[in-house]
Amino acid sequence: MGVFTYDYESTSPVAPVRLFKAFTIEAAKVWPIAAPNTVKSVEVEANPSSGSIVKINFVEGLPFQYMKHQIGGHDENNFSYSYSLIEGGPLGDKLEKISYENKFEAAASGGSICKSSMKFYTVGDNVITEDEIKALIKGSEGVYKPIEAYLLANPEACN
């Protein structure tokens, strides 16, 4: 097994606290409403806390039917969270899991900077290329961008 690390940053006009809540605490409620063309439902095994399993079911016609995440932890004071993609989605037969550490920070111009560190754990001698990683990030924008748009259009959500 190989481990490949990739760091990524993106900006958003949405405040860090709201993005944090939309992607962690309120994800099961927000995602299907904000991204109905992508997310069918989000099932949380228990409270969204460390060790819990979250299953994201996608609408028909997308390349993946579902993904399962295992929550690593949340830090509500620092707007950071970690999880691992452990089943479904883009893992295929090449990846064992993908671990994510994300943090939303206030941007100087307002809004947020999302800092992500991803670790790709490959099966056997498989290698993941930077182009493949960028394609995975682009695919995740199918959920991220609609959630961002939803938060902008609904200022009372995730406060």
Coordinates of N, CA and C in Angstrom, one line a residue:
M1 N 0.8 -1.2 0.0 CA 0.0 0.0 0.0 C 0.9 1.2 0.0
G2 N 0.5 2.2 -0.8 CA 1.2 3.5 -0.8 C 0.2 4.6 -0.3
V3 N 0.9 5.6 0.3 CA 0.1 6.7 0.8 C 0.5 8.0 0.1
F4 N -0.4 8.7 -0.6 CA -0.1 9.9 -1.3 C -0.9 11.1 -0.7
T5 N -0.2 12.1 -0.3 CA -0.8 13.3 0.3 C -0.9 14.4 -0.7
Y6 N -2.1 15.1 -0.6 CA -2.3 16.2 -1.5 C -3.0 17.3 -0.7
D7 N -2.5 18.5 -0.8 CA -3.1 19.7 -0.1 C -3.8 20.6 -1.1
Y8 N -4.9 21.1 -0.6 CA -5.7 21.9 -1.5 C -6.4 23.0 -0.8
E9 N -6.5 24.2 -1.4 CA -7.2 25.3 -0.8 C -8.2 25.9 -1.8
S10 N -9.3 26.3 -1.2 CA -10.4 27.0 -2.0 C -11.0 28.1 -1.2
T11 N -11.6 29.1 -1.9 CA -12.2 30.2 -1.2 C -13.7 30.1 -1.4
S12 N -14.4 30.8 -0.5 CA -15.9 30.9 -0.5 C -16.3 32.2 0.1
P13 N -17.4 32.7 -0.5 CA -17.9 34.0 0.1 C -18.7 33.7 1.4
V14 N -18.9 32.5 1.8 CA -19.7 32.1 3.0 C -18.8 32.1 4.2
A15 N -19.3 32.5 5.4 CA -18.5 32.5 6.6 C -18.1 31.1 7.1
P16 N -17.0 31.0 7.7 CA -16.5 29.7 8.2 C -17.5 28.9 9.0
V17 N -18.1 29.5 10.0 CA -19.0 28.8 10.9 C -20.2 28.2 10.1
R18 N -20.7 28.9 9.1 CA -21.8 28.3 8.3 C -21.4 27.2 7.5
L19 N -20.2 27.3 6.8 CA -19.7 26.1 6.0 C -19.4 24.9 6.9
F20 N -18.8 25.2 8.1 CA -18.5 24.1 9.0 C -19.8 23.4 9.4
K21 N -20.9 24.1 9.8 CA -22.1 23.5 10.1 C -22.8 22.7 9.0
A22 N -22.7 23.3 7.8 CA -23.3 22.7 6.6 C -22.6 21.4 6.2
F23 N -21.3 21.3 6.5 CA -20.6 20.1 6.1 C -20.4 19.1 7.2
T24 N -20.8 19.4 8.4 CA -20.7 18.5 9.5 C -22.0 18.3 10.3
I25 N -22.3 19.2 11.2 CA -23.4 19.0 12.1 C -24.8 18.9 11.4
E26 N -25.0 19.7 10.4 CA -26.3 19.8 9.7 C -26.3 19.2 8.3
A27 N -25.2 18.4 8.0 CA -25.1 17.8 6.7 C -26.3 17.0 6.2
A28 N -26.8 16.1 7.2 CA -27.9 15.2 6.8 C -29.1 16.0 6.4
K29 N -29.3 17.2 7.0 CA -30.5 18.0 6.6 C -30.2 18.9 5.4
V30 N -29.0 19.5 5.3 CA -28.7 20.5 4.3 C -28.4 19.9 2.9
W31 N -27.6 18.8 2.9 CA -27.1 18.3 1.6 C -28.3 17.9 0.6
P32 N -29.2 17.1 1.0 CA -30.3 16.8 0.1 C -31.1 18.0 -0.4
I33 N -31.3 19.0 0.4 CA -32.0 20.2 0.1 C -31.2 21.1 -0.9
A34 N -29.9 21.3 -0.5 CA -29.0 22.2 -1.3 C -28.6 21.6 -2.6
A35 N -28.4 20.2 -2.6 CA -27.9 19.6 -3.8 C -28.8 18.5 -4.3
P36 N -30.1 18.7 -4.6 CA -31.0 17.7 -4.9 C -30.7 17.0 -6.2
N37 N -29.9 17.6 -7.1 CA -29.5 16.9 -8.3 C -28.4 16.0 -8.2
T38 N -27.8 15.9 -7.0 CA -26.6 15.1 -6.7 C -26.9 14.2 -5.5
V39 N -27.4 14.7 -4.4 CA -27.5 14.0 -3.1 C -29.0 13.6 -2.9
K40 N -29.2 12.3 -2.8 CA -30.6 11.8 -2.5 C -30.9 11.9 -1.0
S41 N -29.9 11.4 -0.2 CA -30.1 11.4 1.2 C -28.8 11.2 1.9
V42 N -28.7 11.6 3.2 CA -27.5 11.4 4.0 C -28.0 10.7 5.3
E43 N -27.4 9.6 5.6 CA -27.8 8.8 6.7 C -26.7 8.8 7.7
V44 N -27.0 9.2 9.0 CA -25.9 9.2 10.0 C -26.2 8.1 11.0
E45 N -25.2 7.2 11.3 CA -25.4 6.1 12.2 C -25.9 6.5 13.5
A46 N -25.4 7.6 14.1 CA -25.7 8.1 15.4 C -25.5 9.6 15.3
N47 N -25.3 10.2 16.4 CA -24.9 11.6 16.4 C -23.7 11.8 15.5
P48 N -23.6 12.8 14.7 CA -22.4 13.0 13.9 C -21.1 13.3 14.8
S49 N -20.6 12.2 15.4 CA -19.5 12.3 16.2 C -18.4 11.4 15.8
S50 N -17.2 11.5 16.5 CA -16.1 10.6 16.1 C -16.4 9.2 16.1
G51 N -16.0 8.5 15.0 CA -16.3 7.1 14.8 C -17.6 6.7 14.1
S52 N -18.5 7.7 14.1 CA -19.8 7.4 13.4 C -19.6 7.2 11.9
I53 N -20.5 6.5 11.3 CA -20.5 6.2 9.9 C -21.6 7.1 9.3
V54 N -21.3 7.8 8.2 CA -22.2 8.6 7.4 C -22.3 8.0 6.0
K55 N -23.5 7.7 5.6 CA -23.7 7.2 4.2 C -24.4 8.2 3.4
I56 N -23.8 8.6 2.3 CA -24.3 9.6 1.4 C -24.8 8.8 0.2
N57 N -26.1 8.9 -0.1 CA -26.7 8.3 -1.2 C -26.9 9.3 -2.3
F58 N -26.5 8.9 -3.5 CA -26.6 9.8 -4.7 C -27.8 9.5 -5.5
V59 N -28.2 10.5 -6.3 CA -29.4 10.3 -7.2 C -29.0 9.4 -8.4
E60 N -29.9 8.8 -9.0 CA -29.7 7.9 -10.1 C -29.0 8.7 -11.3
G61 N -28.2 8.0 -12.0 CA -27.5 8.6 -13.1 C -26.1 9.1 -12.9
L62 N -25.7 9.2 -11.6 CA -24.4 9.6 -11.3 C -23.4 8.4 -11.3
P63 N -22.1 8.6 -11.4 CA -21.2 7.5 -11.5 C -21.2 6.6 -10.3
F64 N -21.6 7.2 -9.1 CA -21.5 6.4 -7.8 C -22.9 6.4 -7.2
Q65 N -23.3 5.3 -6.6 CA -24.6 5.2 -5.9 C -24.5 5.7 -4.5
Y66 N -23.4 5.6 -3.9 CA -23.2 6.0 -2.5 C -21.8 6.1 -2.1
M67 N -21.5 6.7 -1.0 CA -20.2 6.7 -0.3 C -20.4 6.6 1.2
K68 N -19.5 6.0 1.9 CA -19.6 5.9 3.3 C -18.3 6.6 3.9
H69 N -18.6 7.5 4.8 CA -17.5 8.2 5.5 C -17.5 7.7 7.0
Q70 N -16.3 7.7 7.5 CA -16.2 7.5 9.0 C -15.6 8.8 9.6
I71 N -16.4 9.3 10.5 CA -16.0 10.6 11.1 C -14.8 10.4 12.0
G72 N -13.8 11.3 11.7 CA -12.6 11.3 12.6 C -12.8 12.2 13.8
G73 N -13.3 13.4 13.6 CA -13.6 14.3 14.7 C -14.0 15.7 14.1
H74 N -14.6 16.5 15.0 CA -15.0 17.8 14.7 C -14.4 18.7 15.8
D75 N -14.0 19.9 15.4 CA -13.6 20.9 16.4 C -14.4 22.2 16.0
E76 N -15.5 22.4 16.8 CA -16.4 23.5 16.5 C -15.8 24.8 16.8
N77 N -14.8 24.9 17.6 CA -14.1 26.2 17.9 C -13.2 26.6 16.8
N78 N -12.6 25.7 16.1 CA -11.7 26.0 15.1 C -12.2 25.7 13.7
F79 N -13.5 25.3 13.6 CA -14.1 25.0 12.3 C -13.3 24.0 11.5
S80 N -12.9 23.0 12.2 CA -12.1 21.9 11.5 C -12.8 20.6 11.7
Y81 N -12.6 19.7 10.8 CA -13.1 18.3 10.9 C -12.3 17.3 10.0
S82 N -12.4 16.1 10.4 CA -11.7 15.0 9.7 C -12.6 13.9 9.5
Y83 N -12.4 13.1 8.4 CA -13.2 11.9 8.1 C -12.4 11.1 7.1
S84 N -12.8 9.9 6.9 CA -12.2 9.0 5.9 C -13.3 8.4 5.0
L85 N -13.1 8.5 3.7 CA -14.0 7.8 2.8 C -13.6 6.3 2.8
I86 N -14.5 5.5 3.3 CA -14.1 4.1 3.5 C -14.8 3.1 2.6
E87 N -15.8 3.5 1.9 CA -16.6 2.6 1.0 C -17.3 3.4 0.0
G88 N -17.4 2.8 -1.2 CA -18.1 3.4 -2.3 C -17.4 4.5 -3.0
G89 N -18.2 5.3 -3.7 CA -17.7 6.5 -4.4 C -16.5 6.2 -5.3
P90 N -15.5 7.0 -5.3 CA -14.4 6.8 -6.2 C -13.3 5.8 -5.8
L91 N -13.5 5.1 -4.7 CA -12.5 4.2 -4.3 C -12.1 3.1 -5.3
G92 N -13.2 2.5 -5.9 CA -12.9 1.4 -6.9 C -12.0 0.4 -6.3
D93 N -11.2 -0.2 -7.2 CA -10.2 -1.2 -6.8 C -8.8 -0.7 -6.6
K94 N -8.6 0.6 -6.8 CA -7.3 1.2 -6.7 C -7.0 1.8 -5.4
L95 N -8.1 2.3 -4.7 CA -7.9 3.0 -3.4 C -8.6 2.2 -2.3
E96 N -7.8 2.1 -1.2 CA -8.4 1.5 0.0 C -9.3 2.5 0.8
K97 N -8.8 3.7 0.9 CA -9.5 4.8 1.6 C -8.9 6.1 1.2
I98 N -9.6 7.2 1.5 CA -9.1 8.6 1.4 C -9.4 9.3 2.7
S99 N -8.4 9.8 3.4 CA -8.6 10.5 4.6 C -8.5 12.0 4.3
Y100 N -9.4 12.8 5.0 CA -9.5 14.2 4.8 C -9.4 14.9 6.1
E101 N -8.6 16.0 6.1 CA -8.6 17.0 7.2 C -8.9 18.3 6.6
N102 N -10.0 18.9 7.1 CA -10.5 20.2 6.5 C -10.6 21.2 7.6
K103 N -10.3 22.5 7.2 CA -10.5 23.6 8.1 C -11.0 24.8 7.4
F104 N -12.0 25.5 7.9 CA -12.5 26.7 7.3 C -11.9 27.8 8.2
E105 N -11.2 28.8 7.5 CA -10.7 29.9 8.1 C -11.3 31.2 7.5
A106 N -11.4 32.3 8.3 CA -11.9 33.5 7.8 C -10.9 34.1 6.8
A107 N -11.4 34.6 5.7 CA -10.6 35.2 4.7 C -10.6 36.7 5.0
A108 N -9.5 37.3 4.6 CA -9.3 38.8 4.9 C -10.4 39.6 4.2
S109 N -10.8 39.2 3.0 CA -11.8 39.9 2.3 C -13.2 39.5 2.6
G110 N -13.4 38.7 3.7 CA -14.7 38.2 4.1 C -14.8 36.8 3.5
G111 N -15.8 36.1 4.0 CA -15.9 34.7 3.5 C -14.9 33.8 4.2
S112 N -14.5 32.7 3.4 CA -13.7 31.7 4.0 C -12.6 31.2 3.1
I113 N -11.6 30.6 3.7 CA -10.6 29.8 3.0 C -10.8 28.4 3.5
C114 N -11.0 27.4 2.6 CA -11.1 26.0 3.1 C -9.7 25.4 2.7
K115 N -9.1 24.9 3.8 CA -7.8 24.2 3.6 C -8.0 22.7 3.9
S116 N -7.7 21.9 2.9 CA -7.9 20.5 2.9 C -6.5 19.8 2.7
S117 N -6.4 18.7 3.5 CA -5.2 17.8 3.3 C -5.8 16.5 3.1
M118 N -5.5 15.8 2.0 CA -6.1 14.5 1.7 C -4.9 13.5 1.6
K119 N -5.2 12.3 2.2 CA -4.3 11.2 2.1 C -5.0 10.1 1.3
F120 N -4.4 9.7 0.2 CA -4.9 8.6 -0.6 C -4.1 7.3 -0.3
Y121 N -4.8 6.3 0.2 CA -4.2 5.0 0.5 C -4.5 4.1 -0.6
T122 N -3.5 3.7 -1.3 CA -3.7 2.9 -2.5 C -3.7 1.4 -2.1
V123 N -4.3 0.6 -3.0 CA -4.3 -0.9 -2.8 C -3.0 -1.4 -3.6
G124 N -2.2 -2.2 -2.9 CA -1.0 -2.8 -3.5 C -0.1 -1.7 -4.0
D125 N 0.4 -1.9 -5.3 CA 1.4 -1.0 -5.8 C 0.7 0.1 -6.7
N126 N -0.6 0.2 -6.6 CA -1.2 1.3 -7.4 C -0.7 2.6 -7.0
V127 N -0.8 3.5 -8.0 CA -0.4 4.9 -7.8 C -1.5 5.8 -8.2
I128 N -1.7 6.9 -7.5 CA -2.7 7.9 -8.0 C -2.0 9.1 -8.5
T129 N -2.4 9.6 -9.6 CA -1.7 10.7 -10.2 C -2.4 12.0 -9.8
E130 N -1.7 13.1 -10.0 CA -2.2 14.4 -9.7 C -3.5 14.7 -10.5
D131 N -3.5 14.3 -11.8 CA -4.7 14.5 -12.6 C -5.9 13.7 -12.1
E132 N -5.7 12.5 -11.6 CA -6.8 11.8 -11.0 C -7.3 12.5 -9.7
I133 N -6.4 13.0 -8.9 CA -6.7 13.7 -7.7 C -7.5 15.0 -8.0
K134 N -7.1 15.7 -9.0 CA -7.8 16.9 -9.5 C -9.2 16.5 -10.0
A135 N -9.3 15.4 -10.7 CA -10.7 15.0 -11.2 C -11.6 14.6 -10.0
L136 N -11.0 14.0 -8.9 CA -11.8 13.7 -7.7 C -12.3 15.0 -7.0
I137 N -11.4 16.0 -7.0 CA -11.8 17.3 -6.4 C -12.8 18.0 -7.2
K138 N -12.7 17.9 -8.5 CA -13.7 18.5 -9.4 C -15.1 17.8 -9.2
G139 N -15.1 16.5 -9.0 CA -16.3 15.8 -8.8 C -17.0 16.2 -7.5
S140 N -16.1 16.5 -6.5 CA -16.7 16.8 -5.2 C -17.4 18.2 -5.2
E141 N -17.0 19.0 -6.2 CA -17.6 20.3 -6.3 C -19.1 20.2 -6.7
G142 N -19.5 19.0 -7.2 CA -20.9 18.8 -7.5 C -21.8 18.9 -6.3
V143 N -21.2 18.7 -5.1 CA -21.9 18.9 -3.8 C -21.5 20.2 -3.2
Y144 N -20.2 20.5 -3.2 CA -19.8 21.7 -2.5 C -20.4 23.0 -3.1
K145 N -20.4 23.2 -4.4 CA -20.9 24.4 -5.0 C -22.4 24.6 -4.7
P146 N -23.2 23.6 -4.9 CA -24.6 23.8 -4.6 C -24.9 24.1 -3.1
I147 N -24.1 23.6 -2.2 CA -24.3 23.9 -0.8 C -23.9 25.3 -0.5
E148 N -22.8 25.7 -1.1 CA -22.4 27.1 -1.0 C -23.5 28.1 -1.5
A149 N -24.0 27.8 -2.7 CA -25.1 28.6 -3.3 C -26.3 28.6 -2.4
Y150 N -26.7 27.4 -1.8 CA -27.8 27.4 -0.9 C -27.6 28.3 0.3
L151 N -26.4 28.2 0.9 CA -26.1 29.1 2.1 C -26.2 30.6 1.7
L152 N -25.7 30.9 0.5 CA -25.8 32.3 0.1 C -27.2 32.8 -0.1
A153 N -28.1 31.9 -0.7 CA -29.5 32.2 -0.9 C -30.3 32.1 0.3
N154 N -29.8 31.5 1.4 CA -30.6 31.3 2.6 C -29.8 31.7 3.8
P155 N -29.7 33.0 4.0 CA -28.8 33.5 5.1 C -29.2 33.0 6.5
E156 N -30.4 32.5 6.7 CA -30.7 32.0 8.0 C -30.2 30.5 8.2
A157 N -29.8 29.9 7.2 CA -29.4 28.5 7.3 C -28.0 28.3 7.9
C158 N -27.9 27.4 8.8 CA -26.6 27.0 9.4 C -26.0 28.1 10.2
N159 N -26.8 28.8 10.9 CA -26.2 29.9 11.8 C -26.0 29.4 13.2

